[in-house]
Amino acid sequence: MNYMPGTASLIEDIDKKHLVLLRDGRTLIGYLRSIDQFANLVLHQTVERIHVGKKYGDIPRGIFVVRGENVVLLGEIDLEKESDTPLQQVSIEEILEEQRVEQQTKQEAERLKVQALKERGLSIPRADTLDEY
Amino acid sequence: MARCSQNLIDSQAVLEDYFLDNESLPVEEMVVGAVNPLGKMDCSEDSNLMEQGPGKPCGHQIPEKASRIHEEEDTKEEEEEEEEKEENELGDPAVLSAIHGAQRGHKGSPRLKAPSGLGISPVSLHFLCQTMDYLSPISFRSTFPSASSPARHFGPQLPSPDPSLFYSPPASWPPRFSLPSHRTQLHPQHQRILQKQQQEQQSGHKHQSPRVGKLWSQKPDPYAGLMNQREKDWVIKVQMVQLQSENPELDDYYYQEYYQKLERKQADEELFGRRGRMESPKLVTPYIQKAEDYESVVRIEGSLGQVAVSTCFGPRRAIDAVSHGSQEQDSAIYNQKLQVLYRIEKMFLQLLKLEENQKGMLAKPYFYELQRKQLEKIYQALRTGDQDNSEEAANGFLQVLSVRKGKVLVARLLLLLPQDQAVHLVLSITSHLPFLIRRDTADQALCMLFKPMGKCINLLAFSELLQGLQGLMVLQPGSQERPITVVLQNQFGISLLYSLLSHGEQLVSLNCSLKQHSSSDLAAWTDMVVLIAWEISHMSTASLAEPLVVPSNLLSLFCRYVDKQIVHQLEARMDYAPVATDLTCLGKLSCPPPTYQSVRAEVEEGKIH
């Protein structure tokens, strides 16, 4: 904003802690170190945060270089308010387990739904056969 | 102080990079150094230094001087650093002497001696100053010499910087330390939070020793500054280049409107006495010459395909699947169509420019004259195309109208044209209505012409009106039916017909003394009305199109000239309530009040649109 009023730029966000949501659904948290004109990001001390219900777990990942087109959104994290969350942090193993369980239940529900529809002669096209958007 | 030294090392690295890059450049005289203890740089002083310095090359001797390179940080950290710097400067006698030295050097002494033994070429400093030129106010920090010169080269290979690429400072540059809120519309909650934070920081800072550095919540970040100032500037430059435009009103309409609104609001606020009006900066995209002109698609002669070139400006462009070799033998029709489209585009651009000018400056007589000329040009382009023959001209006009965009063009143009020319166009349209209707079956876009034509029709003279109507009744050679049958089956056609009739009725009935119009005219009019009434009544209700507007004076018009049976049929087709006919009909030669009618017509129009 300093340089170009009326525009949005990532320049002021450099060296600040950010939360980045990727198109594949991953959530990364890291220090934004470098950008370019395509909004490719270099994240430092990155942590991948997995959320399941009220719990979350962090997997340290190191340095990430993210191609700009894969970013859905990103936002600065207020360091003071970072710990001020109702969510409960758990260990990596636990959160991965939780995630697996969640995936399983989802798949099960989906399967039942598809089954029920099939019985009635209907079908819903699967998401992976559709266009990404 | 880890952070500070980190920054210093970075800046040193920058300088060294540049120095290494530009060894071949002649070493200019002393320069820069805009050493400014108060943390504000006077850029003009810099340029003066450069100009006034005698051009004696001092090749081998690398003058030593204290220069301060400021790293562009975010606002909060900036403030802290500024204050830090100030402490530094005041505390360092070496630096102070350097300051004086530099200022004296400004008067023309060939070399500046500074205590710091930093090997910096004045050229690189020159460059840096130009770099920083637009970042006024800029503060410089002393770079302390370090034992070794770590050749830490961060990031990718940067393009060789060209000073001419950097632009002049923008029009109004606000002090950097203030809130972003007055520049951009932040959410009020966000604004309050930022304000509070800034206040806290400022108050917190006063109590703490500046040497400590940041607030307790922000530990010194050893990895900060990975992206140095040059790289940031480069990204910004690229983004700026993408934004530049010859016509910001066109390309960046919404931002311009927003900015004007903001300015107006601030002007209002100032009027109300609020002092200290914040000048909002405007995004001024300077003209930066693109480094190279590239064609994204290269065609080599004699080859079958195309080669896509990718540069940093844009990745590979999509290559057309169609080969361009064999276009010549295509039919003349295709070319003709292209010609028409091309004409439409040209006229459209002219029209847009005209409308923009109208929006911009209004009552000046000079501009009015200019506008008239521009309008004339467009009109001529529309009418004649490139032929003088009136038949060809009409043809050209009709071709334009056959395209959807051409219709839009004519619709917008009709609103601007002087009356005689507008009438001319309207009459051409009415006389070629069946042709246009046939050509419009795909687009169904003729109806957009209705409103502007309606406005024109209301200004028609009686004879002109007759001319228009007669065009519809002429029996086409080689066909049994009159054009009116086609017209009645088309929504636009029937609406146009109704509005023509309605206007005629108004003209006739308003001037109740029938001497106004010649008797032959009136006779023609009467014949026309009878004929049309006959045609309408003999067309099945199903095939009659539904008009956009049904003027209320039509039925009374028909009542006067045709017998009751036909009137009943007309009434059925024209969707009137039977009660109305009993009141108005039965041979009463009354002049219906024009005001009531016009109001009703408008209401109906309002309902429909």
XYZ file of C-alpha atoms in Angstrom:
742
model
C 0.000 0.000 0.000
C 2.878 2.310 0.561
C 4.071 2.154 -2.945
C 0.912 1.703 -4.832
C -2.149 3.175 -3.269
C -5.307 1.541 -4.309
C -3.690 -1.785 -5.024
C -2.977 -4.897 -3.096
C 0.541 -6.108 -2.808
C 2.368 -8.664 -0.799
C 5.409 -6.497 -0.246
C 4.329 -5.368 3.188
C 3.703 -8.930 4.225
C 7.277 -9.996 3.888
C 8.895 -11.479 6.959
C 5.592 -11.848 8.702
C 3.883 -14.991 9.790
C 1.152 -16.050 7.430
C -1.462 -18.656 7.075
C -1.749 -19.897 3.532
C -4.572 -22.000 2.223
C -3.707 -24.050 -0.820
C -5.958 -25.307 -3.513
C -5.520 -28.893 -2.478
C -6.910 -28.023 0.928
C -3.707 -27.902 2.887
C -3.131 -25.175 5.402
C 0.398 -23.914 5.758
C 1.682 -21.533 8.367
C 5.031 -19.925 7.906
C 7.038 -16.775 7.593
C 6.682 -15.210 4.215
C 10.172 -14.571 3.007
C 9.963 -13.858 -0.644
C 7.473 -13.221 -3.399
C 7.459 -12.494 -7.071
C 5.089 -11.058 -9.605
C 3.117 -14.281 -9.866
C 2.628 -14.404 -6.112
C 4.836 -17.427 -5.800
C 5.669 -17.630 -2.147
C 8.659 -18.696 -0.150
C 7.594 -19.789 3.301
C 10.077 -20.315 6.037
C 9.730 -22.507 9.121
C 6.568 -23.789 7.634
C 4.171 -25.921 9.495
C 1.334 -27.817 7.962
C -1.667 -27.594 10.198
C -4.309 -30.272 10.048
C -7.679 -29.489 11.534
C -10.129 -32.124 12.606
C -13.059 -30.863 14.555
C -11.803 -28.901 17.501
C -8.363 -30.373 17.374
C -5.390 -29.538 15.272
C -1.919 -30.817 14.786
C 1.187 -29.258 13.333
C 3.629 -31.018 11.104
C 6.851 -29.100 10.687
C 7.827 -28.922 7.072
C 10.696 -26.536 6.753
C 10.911 -24.322 3.706
C 8.138 -24.228 1.170
C 8.131 -22.713 -2.260
C 4.552 -22.415 -3.376
C 3.557 -21.701 -6.917
C 1.271 -18.719 -6.942
C -1.578 -20.286 -8.840
C -2.071 -22.866 -6.111
C -2.819 -20.361 -3.417
C -6.432 -19.812 -2.501
C -5.844 -17.176 0.108
C -3.347 -16.072 2.641
C -3.466 -13.845 5.662
C -1.187 -12.468 8.248
C -1.193 -14.077 11.666
C -1.308 -11.813 14.632
C 1.406 -13.189 16.853
C -0.212 -11.944 20.008
C -3.516 -13.538 19.244
C -2.085 -16.690 17.831
C -2.346 -18.664 21.027
C -5.770 -17.269 21.771
C -7.742 -20.039 20.163
C -10.450 -22.402 21.357
C -8.837 -25.195 19.403
C -6.820 -27.837 21.084
C -3.424 -28.800 19.823
C -2.637 -32.477 19.762
C 0.271 -34.584 18.628
C 0.888 -35.397 15.027
C 0.049 -39.050 15.347
C -3.204 -38.274 17.004
C -4.297 -35.736 14.476
C -3.379 -37.992 11.586
C -5.392 -40.704 13.167
C -8.311 -38.349 13.598
C -8.010 -37.301 10.017
C -7.998 -40.875 8.851
C -11.097 -41.620 10.870
C -12.831 -38.565 9.496
C -11.947 -39.532 5.944
C -13.255 -42.979 6.544
C -16.595 -41.837 7.883
C -16.952 -39.447 4.999
C -16.218 -42.116 2.478
C -18.621 -44.444 4.159
C -21.386 -41.890 4.075
C -20.623 -41.169 0.447
C -20.714 -44.808 -0.419
C -24.081 -45.251 1.223
C -25.423 -42.248 -0.602
C -24.230 -43.456 -3.957
C -25.690 -46.855 -3.193
C -29.045 -45.402 -2.327
C -29.074 -43.312 -5.466
C -28.058 -46.229 -7.600
C -30.966 -48.206 -6.235
C -33.226 -45.438 -7.364
C -31.623 -45.250 -10.758
C -29.892 -41.922 -10.239
C -26.250 -41.020 -10.275
C -24.232 -38.072 -9.177
C -21.055 -37.397 -11.137
C -18.029 -37.793 -8.976
C -16.070 -34.712 -8.103
C -12.852 -35.986 -9.558
C -14.398 -36.468 -12.941
C -15.636 -32.901 -12.977
C -13.597 -29.864 -13.759
C -11.670 -28.633 -10.785
C -13.665 -25.499 -10.403
C 21.323 -5.802 17.269
C 21.522 -8.900 15.235
C 18.877 -7.603 12.963
C 20.605 -4.332 12.442
C 23.827 -5.910 11.468
C 21.985 -8.294 9.258
C 20.500 -5.407 7.411
C 23.812 -3.746 7.121
C 25.354 -6.838 5.719
C 22.547 -7.073 3.233
C 22.941 -3.546 2.115
C 26.580 -4.084 1.748
C 25.913 -7.107 -0.343
C 23.658 -5.064 -2.541
C 26.299 -2.490 -3.065
C 28.891 -5.056 -3.788
C 26.687 -6.813 -6.245
C 26.186 -3.659 -8.095
C 29.800 -2.788 -7.892
C 30.738 -6.119 -9.335
C 28.216 -5.704 -12.062
C 29.375 -2.310 -13.064
C 33.077 -2.381 -12.810
C 33.440 -1.059 -16.286
C 31.546 2.096 -15.577
C 33.579 5.179 -15.052
C 33.855 6.047 -11.500
C 32.130 9.283 -11.038
C 32.753 11.888 -8.560
C 31.568 11.925 -5.126
C 28.193 11.779 -4.719
C 25.349 11.012 -2.919
C 25.714 10.039 0.452
C 22.818 12.209 1.178
C 23.833 11.969 4.674
C 21.037 13.252 6.644
C 21.114 12.990 10.330
C 17.524 13.733 10.842
C 16.377 10.759 8.987
C 14.881 12.609 6.101
C 16.520 12.752 2.784
C 16.374 15.577 0.435
C 16.457 13.904 -2.898
C 17.039 17.055 -4.791
C 20.211 17.449 -2.918
C 21.299 14.154 -4.306
C 20.752 15.015 -7.875
C 22.495 18.269 -7.336
C 25.443 16.467 -5.978
C 25.608 14.348 -9.024
C 25.449 17.217 -11.399
C 27.819 19.461 -9.640
C 30.479 16.972 -8.904
C 33.402 17.450 -11.208
C 33.785 14.590 -13.507
C 37.225 13.502 -12.586
C 37.545 9.815 -12.682
C 39.391 8.427 -9.784
C 39.841 4.978 -10.970
C 41.899 3.094 -8.578
C 41.022 5.002 -5.529
C 37.829 3.918 -4.078
C 36.725 6.766 -1.992
C 35.542 5.964 1.364
C 32.563 7.477 2.722
C 29.809 6.825 5.055
C 26.635 6.188 3.355
C 23.465 5.030 4.703
C 21.312 2.713 2.922
C 17.925 2.315 4.193
C 16.184 -0.933 3.960
C 12.571 -0.682 3.279
C 10.777 -2.358 6.102
C 7.186 -2.276 7.083
C 5.863 0.760 8.783
C 6.188 -0.360 12.361
C 9.684 -1.590 12.056
C 10.576 1.449 10.065
C 9.635 3.703 12.840
C 11.697 1.766 15.261
C 14.635 1.787 12.961
C 14.345 5.459 12.316
C 14.521 6.128 15.935
C 17.304 3.651 16.301
C 19.211 5.346 13.597
C 18.836 8.676 15.133
C 20.361 7.385 18.317
C 23.173 5.829 16.374
C 23.956 8.878 14.443
C 24.002 11.130 17.349
C 26.189 8.810 19.228
C 28.802 8.185 16.646
C 31.352 10.875 16.202
C 32.817 9.162 13.198
C 29.537 9.364 11.502
C 29.069 12.957 12.388
C 32.332 13.887 10.848
C 31.312 11.985 7.790
C 28.192 14.035 7.609
C 30.099 17.225 7.643
C 32.540 15.847 5.176
C 29.800 14.952 2.793
C 28.215 18.305 3.072
C 31.428 19.988 2.391
C 32.052 17.627 -0.434
C 28.904 18.908 -1.909
C 30.610 22.177 -2.496
C 32.942 20.583 -4.928
C 35.846 18.960 -3.282
C 36.890 15.949 -5.255
C 36.901 13.372 -2.569
C 35.119 12.636 0.557
C 36.968 10.999 3.303
C 35.043 9.012 5.740
C 36.199 6.955 8.593
C 34.512 3.810 7.470
C 36.657 1.805 5.212
C 33.914 0.484 3.118
C 34.746 -0.264 -0.437
C 31.852 1.204 -2.178
C 32.054 2.733 -5.544
C 30.297 6.020 -5.891
C 28.650 4.663 -8.968
C 26.848 2.079 -7.005
C 25.881 4.673 -4.517
C 24.711 6.858 -7.321
C 22.620 4.038 -8.533
C 21.271 3.342 -5.132
C 20.294 6.885 -4.672
C 18.426 6.869 -7.879
C 16.818 3.696 -6.755
C 15.765 5.295 -3.586
C 14.807 8.436 -5.350
C 11.189 7.639 -5.363
C 11.197 6.460 -1.807
C 11.369 9.859 -0.309
C 11.739 10.639 2.455
C 14.601 8.296 2.725
C 16.929 7.914 5.562
C 20.351 6.552 5.372
C 22.153 4.502 7.883
C 25.816 4.157 8.321
C 27.296 0.965 7.135
C 29.990 -0.210 9.324
C 32.838 -1.979 7.749
C 33.097 -5.618 8.419
C 36.247 -7.536 8.218
C 35.415 -9.658 5.286
C 32.996 -8.848 2.622
C 30.719 -11.779 2.631
C 29.582 -12.316 -0.870
C 26.156 -13.262 0.155
C 24.072 -13.064 -2.850
C 20.509 -13.622 -1.997
C 17.811 -14.644 -4.273
C 17.835 -15.131 -7.975
C 19.981 -13.340 -10.479
C 18.527 -9.932 -10.723
C 18.182 -8.216 -14.038
C 20.800 -5.580 -14.554
C 19.280 -2.461 -13.218
C 18.736 0.346 -15.593
C 18.353 3.659 -13.853
C 16.152 4.942 -16.596
C 13.670 2.317 -15.626
C 13.011 3.853 -12.310
C 10.347 6.392 -12.288
C 10.062 9.805 -10.811
C 8.387 10.134 -7.479
C 4.657 10.070 -7.539
C 2.637 13.205 -7.363
C 1.781 13.287 -3.732
C 3.839 11.218 -1.420
C 2.511 11.037 2.064
C 4.740 10.525 5.045
C 5.340 6.913 5.416
C 4.844 6.607 9.068
C 1.157 7.183 9.147
C -1.616 4.709 9.076
C -2.578 3.074 5.867
C -6.141 3.902 6.721
C -6.262 7.267 5.102
C -4.973 5.853 1.894
C -7.153 2.862 1.558
C -10.487 2.117 2.968
C -9.819 -0.281 5.764
C -12.609 -1.801 7.672
C -13.238 0.529 10.639
C -12.558 -2.283 13.079
C -9.271 -2.984 11.377
C -8.438 0.679 11.399
C -9.035 0.935 15.120
C -6.910 -2.074 15.830
C -4.032 -0.751 13.760
C -4.287 2.621 15.388
C -4.212 1.117 18.826
C -1.264 -1.018 17.920
C 0.664 1.900 16.583
C -0.048 3.972 19.627
C 0.990 1.175 21.873
C 4.181 0.732 19.988
C 5.034 4.365 20.005
C 4.402 4.713 23.686
C 6.110 1.461 24.417
C 9.125 2.507 22.475
C 9.709 5.640 24.392
C 10.165 3.699 27.569
C 12.447 1.104 26.207
C 16.009 1.377 25.268
C 16.346 1.514 21.547
C 19.210 -0.902 21.658
C 16.883 -3.656 22.731
C 15.250 -3.518 19.389
C 11.735 -4.699 18.987
C 9.022 -5.129 21.507
C 9.149 -8.150 23.672
C 6.620 -9.917 21.515
C 8.794 -9.714 18.467
C 12.091 -11.424 18.956
C 14.782 -10.365 16.538
C 14.253 -12.379 13.415
C 17.564 -13.685 12.133
C 16.129 -14.733 8.802
C 14.522 -11.448 7.973
C 15.637 -9.540 4.973
C 15.989 -12.506 2.700
C 14.347 -10.389 0.118
C 16.359 -7.267 -0.115
C 15.178 -3.911 -1.219
C 16.300 -4.286 -4.775
C 14.274 -7.398 -5.226
C 11.228 -5.823 -3.691
C 11.578 -2.863 -5.965
C 11.902 -5.152 -8.889
C 8.658 -6.918 -8.082
C 6.946 -3.615 -7.634
C 8.339 -2.429 -10.905
C 6.980 -5.440 -12.703
C 3.595 -4.912 -11.130
C 3.650 -1.258 -12.054
C 4.487 -2.024 -15.628
C 1.449 -4.224 -15.791
C -0.688 -1.412 -14.517
C 0.374 1.349 -16.797
C -2.119 2.476 -19.346
C -2.583 5.257 -21.833
C -6.161 5.783 -20.886
C -6.756 5.159 -17.207
C -10.356 6.339 -17.413
C -11.011 3.442 -19.682
C -8.768 0.756 -18.363
C -9.061 1.437 -14.717
C -12.498 2.953 -14.530
C -13.458 1.711 -11.109
C -10.354 2.865 -9.361
C -10.594 6.297 -10.959
C -14.212 6.619 -9.889
C -13.361 5.471 -6.399
C -10.544 7.935 -6.132
C -12.669 10.806 -7.367
C -15.333 9.892 -4.872
C -12.760 9.845 -2.119
C -11.426 13.218 -3.147
C -14.883 14.684 -3.249
C -15.574 13.350 0.203
C -12.386 14.842 1.513
C -13.146 18.132 -0.130
C -16.488 18.101 1.602
C -14.878 17.320 4.888
C -12.487 20.151 4.434
C -15.343 22.450 3.665
C -16.861 21.559 6.962
C -13.832 22.919 8.632
C -11.979 19.782 9.451
C -8.391 20.810 9.318
C -5.602 18.464 8.672
C -7.108 16.902 5.647
C -5.126 13.900 4.623
C -4.063 13.907 1.062
C -4.813 10.534 -0.341
C -2.190 9.453 -2.731
C -3.247 8.362 -6.093
C -1.831 5.455 -7.904
C 0.249 7.057 -10.555
C 1.616 4.559 -12.938
C 4.566 6.153 -14.551
C 5.584 5.405 -18.027
C 8.175 2.746 -17.787
C 9.510 1.622 -21.065
C 9.221 -2.083 -21.433
C 12.643 -3.492 -21.808
C 11.938 -5.224 -25.033
C 9.151 -5.510 -27.430
C 8.404 -9.081 -28.045
C 5.996 -10.865 -30.226
C 4.505 -13.674 -28.347
C 3.940 -15.753 -31.389
C 6.582 -16.020 -34.029
C 5.862 -17.275 -37.456
C 8.750 -18.371 -39.572
C 8.192 -17.927 -43.264
C 7.327 -21.056 -45.086
C 6.781 -23.114 -41.983
C 3.559 -24.760 -41.182
C 3.146 -23.765 -37.615
C 3.913 -21.089 -35.089
C 6.506 -20.867 -32.402
C 5.487 -19.423 -29.069
C 7.987 -17.240 -27.287
C 7.908 -16.914 -23.560
C 9.558 -14.097 -21.674
C 9.297 -12.721 -18.203
C 6.411 -10.588 -19.346
C 4.229 -13.452 -20.192
C 4.438 -17.154 -20.464
C 3.800 -18.871 -23.701
C 0.827 -17.578 -25.514
C -1.606 -19.976 -26.948
C -0.868 -20.694 -30.542
C -3.786 -20.616 -32.890
C -4.748 -23.956 -34.189
C -5.605 -22.458 -37.528
C -2.820 -21.939 -39.989
C -2.651 -18.514 -41.537
C -1.308 -19.566 -44.864
C -4.401 -20.250 -46.891
C -6.645 -17.271 -46.190
C -6.387 -15.604 -49.565
C -8.691 -17.886 -51.469
C -11.517 -17.307 -49.020
C -14.619 -15.814 -50.422
C -15.223 -12.157 -50.793
C -18.162 -12.430 -48.481
C -15.959 -13.264 -45.569
C -13.809 -10.239 -46.314
C -16.819 -8.065 -46.675
C -18.164 -9.176 -43.346
C -14.804 -8.398 -41.829
C -14.925 -4.990 -43.413
C -18.274 -4.296 -41.862
C -17.110 -5.463 -38.474
C -14.039 -3.350 -38.786
C -16.094 -0.294 -39.645
C -18.333 -0.906 -36.683
C -15.381 -1.131 -34.365
C -13.902 2.103 -35.614
C -17.154 3.951 -35.259
C -17.723 2.504 -31.850
C -14.392 3.768 -30.628
C -15.204 7.197 -31.928
C -18.585 7.071 -30.251
C -17.090 6.048 -26.938
C -14.641 8.882 -27.104
C -17.449 11.267 -27.845
C -19.548 10.053 -24.961
C -16.594 10.294 -22.648
C -15.971 13.867 -23.675
C -19.572 14.654 -23.083
C -19.362 13.224 -19.653
C -16.212 15.169 -18.931
C -16.649 18.698 -20.065
C -20.011 20.128 -20.732
C -20.835 23.704 -21.362
C -17.766 24.944 -23.159
C -18.599 26.129 -26.644
C -15.280 25.028 -28.053
C -15.854 21.482 -26.986
C -19.333 21.548 -28.294
C -17.981 22.477 -31.687
C -15.432 19.702 -31.479
C -18.101 17.242 -30.528
C -20.258 18.252 -33.408
C -17.402 17.598 -35.787
C -16.708 14.214 -34.265
C -20.345 13.331 -34.455
C -20.406 14.378 -38.078
C -17.477 12.113 -38.767
C -19.173 9.138 -37.261
C -22.341 9.865 -39.106
C -20.543 10.091 -42.390
C -18.744 6.881 -41.694
C -22.048 5.248 -40.987
C -23.815 6.569 -43.998
C -21.391 6.337 -46.815
C -18.978 3.656 -45.873
C -16.639 4.196 -48.723
C -19.098 4.782 -51.543
C -20.815 7.907 -52.740
C -23.768 6.197 -54.284
C -26.818 6.575 -52.120
C -27.878 3.034 -52.785
C -24.536 1.759 -51.716
C -24.646 4.053 -48.767
C -27.913 2.660 -47.622
C -26.466 -0.762 -48.173
C -23.513 0.028 -45.978
C -25.801 1.301 -43.307
C -27.956 -1.762 -43.442
C -24.960 -4.006 -43.239
C -23.926 -2.231 -40.103
C -27.375 -2.735 -38.724
C -27.285 -6.407 -39.495
C -24.659 -6.918 -36.852
C -25.707 -6.822 -33.241
C -22.959 -4.421 -32.317
C -23.975 -2.199 -35.175
C -27.436 -1.957 -33.707
C -26.005 -0.965 -30.374
C -23.900 1.632 -32.123
C -26.837 3.131 -33.965
C -28.986 3.090 -30.855
C -26.430 5.078 -28.925
C -25.666 7.335 -31.821
C -29.285 8.237 -32.400
C -29.396 9.835 -28.994
C -26.558 12.151 -29.891
C -27.238 13.070 -33.475
C -28.838 16.315 -34.562
C -32.417 15.944 -35.571
C -32.180 15.976 -39.331
C -29.553 13.285 -39.393
C -31.409 11.216 -36.857
C -34.551 11.469 -38.901
C -32.646 10.374 -41.940
C -31.451 7.271 -40.164
C -34.881 6.491 -38.783
C -36.428 6.739 -42.214
C -33.800 4.444 -43.686
C -34.591 1.934 -41.012
C -38.323 2.070 -41.535
C -38.038 1.774 -45.270
C -35.856 -1.291 -45.032
C -37.623 -2.842 -42.106
C -38.441 -6.214 -43.638
C -34.846 -6.694 -44.652
C -33.657 -5.851 -41.166
C -36.193 -8.107 -39.596
C -35.070 -10.977 -41.707
C -31.462 -10.359 -40.816
C -32.278 -10.130 -37.161
C -33.768 -13.566 -36.667
C -30.581 -14.848 -35.061
C -29.877 -11.983 -32.694
C -33.348 -10.694 -31.920
C -31.667 -7.475 -31.005
C -33.682 -4.954 -32.983
C -35.710 -4.043 -29.942
C -32.830 -2.124 -28.466
C -33.343 0.359 -31.237
C -36.902 0.968 -30.221
C -36.378 3.451 -27.446
C -34.056 5.848 -29.252
C -36.158 5.558 -32.370
C -39.260 6.248 -30.376
C -37.718 9.473 -29.184
C -36.918 10.407 -32.751
C -40.334 9.531 -34.019
C -41.953 11.884 -31.587
C -40.100 14.691 -33.284
C -40.950 13.730 -36.828
C -42.742 16.091 -39.111
C -45.899 14.891 -40.726
C -44.460 14.554 -44.175
C -41.511 12.630 -42.863
C -43.847 10.369 -40.996
C -45.785 9.689 -44.117
C -42.609 8.918 -45.928
C -41.748 6.391 -43.298
C -45.106 4.721 -43.406
C -45.234 4.636 -47.154
C -42.060 2.662 -47.193
C -43.933 -0.046 -45.396
C -46.827 -0.166 -47.756
C -44.989 -0.387 -51.008
C -45.673 -3.615 -52.691
C -42.404 -5.325 -53.241
C -41.735 -6.325 -56.806
C -41.957 -10.041 -57.232
C -44.005 -10.762 -54.128
C -47.679 -10.623 -53.432
C -47.571 -9.341 -49.968
C -46.714 -5.990 -48.622
C -43.846 -5.559 -46.252
C -46.290 -4.723 -43.561
C -47.202 -8.330 -43.033
C -43.653 -9.157 -42.114
C -43.497 -6.100 -39.973
C -46.603 -6.984 -38.055
C -45.231 -10.359 -37.203
C -42.147 -8.941 -35.625
C -42.174 -7.345 -32.196
C -39.940 -4.482 -33.124
C -41.777 -3.893 -36.362
C -45.169 -3.751 -34.808
C -44.026 -1.535 -31.979
C -42.452 0.833 -34.446
C -45.579 0.878 -36.536
C -47.727 1.619 -33.545
C -45.515 4.455 -32.418
C -45.517 5.908 -35.911
C -49.278 5.746 -36.042
C -49.600 7.158 -32.605
C -47.415 10.076 -33.457
C -49.334 10.674 -36.642
C -52.559 10.651 -34.690
C -51.100 13.140 -32.277
C -50.009 15.424 -35.054
C -53.329 15.261 -36.777
C -55.441 15.655 -33.719
C -53.335 18.294 -32.052
C -53.605 20.565 -35.003
C -57.319 20.299 -35.092
C -57.491 22.854 -37.810
C -56.904 20.575 -40.716
C -55.401 23.310 -42.811
C -52.035 22.648 -41.153
C -51.390 19.695 -43.371
C -51.890 19.559 -47.075
C -54.917 17.692 -48.225
C -52.897 15.222 -50.208
C -50.949 14.452 -47.112
C -54.065 13.910 -45.136
C -55.519 11.751 -47.841
C -52.404 9.670 -47.876
C -52.580 9.435 -44.141
C -56.142 8.306 -44.179
C -55.419 5.679 -46.783
C -52.517 4.457 -44.780
C -54.480 4.125 -41.630
C -57.276 2.280 -43.320
C -54.895 -0.069 -45.011
C -53.004 -0.785 -41.867
C -56.162 -1.351 -39.920
C -57.299 -3.752 -42.570
C -54.043 -5.631 -42.491
C -54.048 -5.930 -38.741
C -57.581 -7.137 -38.586
C -56.976 -9.723 -41.233
C -53.981 -11.161 -39.561
C -54.595 -13.936 -37.143
C -54.087 -13.011 -33.553
C -51.569 -15.760 -33.173
C -49.208 -14.452 -35.780
C -49.387 -10.878 -34.609
C -46.381 -10.031 -32.531
C -46.786 -8.473 -29.151
C -45.650 -4.894 -29.255
C -43.392 -3.362 -26.672
C -45.689 -0.434 -26.204
C -49.306 -0.024 -27.177
C -50.065 3.644 -27.432
C -53.479 4.479 -26.156
C -54.599 6.691 -28.950
C -54.486 4.051 -31.622
C -57.895 2.632 -31.233
C -59.518 6.011 -31.352
C -57.517 6.670 -34.468
C -58.826 3.548 -36.093
C -62.311 4.234 -34.858
C -62.396 7.361 -36.905
C -61.614 5.811 -40.194
C -62.849 2.264 -40.218
C -66.124 0.606 -39.532
C -67.206 -0.978 -36.326
C -66.629 -4.551 -37.307
C -63.016 -3.968 -38.101
C -62.641 -1.947 -34.981
C -63.848 -4.847 -32.915
C -61.342 -7.106 -34.552
C -58.620 -4.579 -33.986
C -59.577 -4.212 -30.419
C -59.347 -7.936 -29.926
C -55.895 -7.971 -31.397
C -54.652 -4.912 -29.706
C -55.712 -6.127 -26.339
C -57.956 -3.304 -25.335
C -60.752 -3.641 -22.852
C -64.147 -3.447 -24.538
C -65.288 -0.733 -22.159
C -62.827 1.732 -23.633
C -64.119 1.299 -27.133
C -67.668 2.148 -26.186
C -66.549 5.401 -24.770
C -64.151 6.581 -27.418
C -65.550 5.072 -30.524
C -68.710 5.402 -32.535
C -67.607 8.138 -34.816
C -66.863 10.806 -32.307
C -64.408 13.251 -33.753
C -62.929 14.313 -30.514
C -59.472 15.524 -29.835
C -58.227 13.392 -27.028
C -56.190 15.347 -24.504
C -52.549 14.869 -25.402
C -51.221 15.111 -21.883
C -53.272 12.233 -20.585
C -52.209 10.105 -23.472
C -48.565 10.855 -23.102
C -48.754 10.031 -19.449
C -50.460 6.755 -20.150
C -47.986 5.863 -22.835
C -45.193 6.568 -20.462
C -46.735 4.511 -17.738
C -47.128 1.635 -20.085
C -43.631 2.014 -21.255
C -42.469 2.137 -17.698
C -44.323 -1.038 -16.944
C -42.837 -2.819 -19.823
C -39.259 -1.758 -19.520
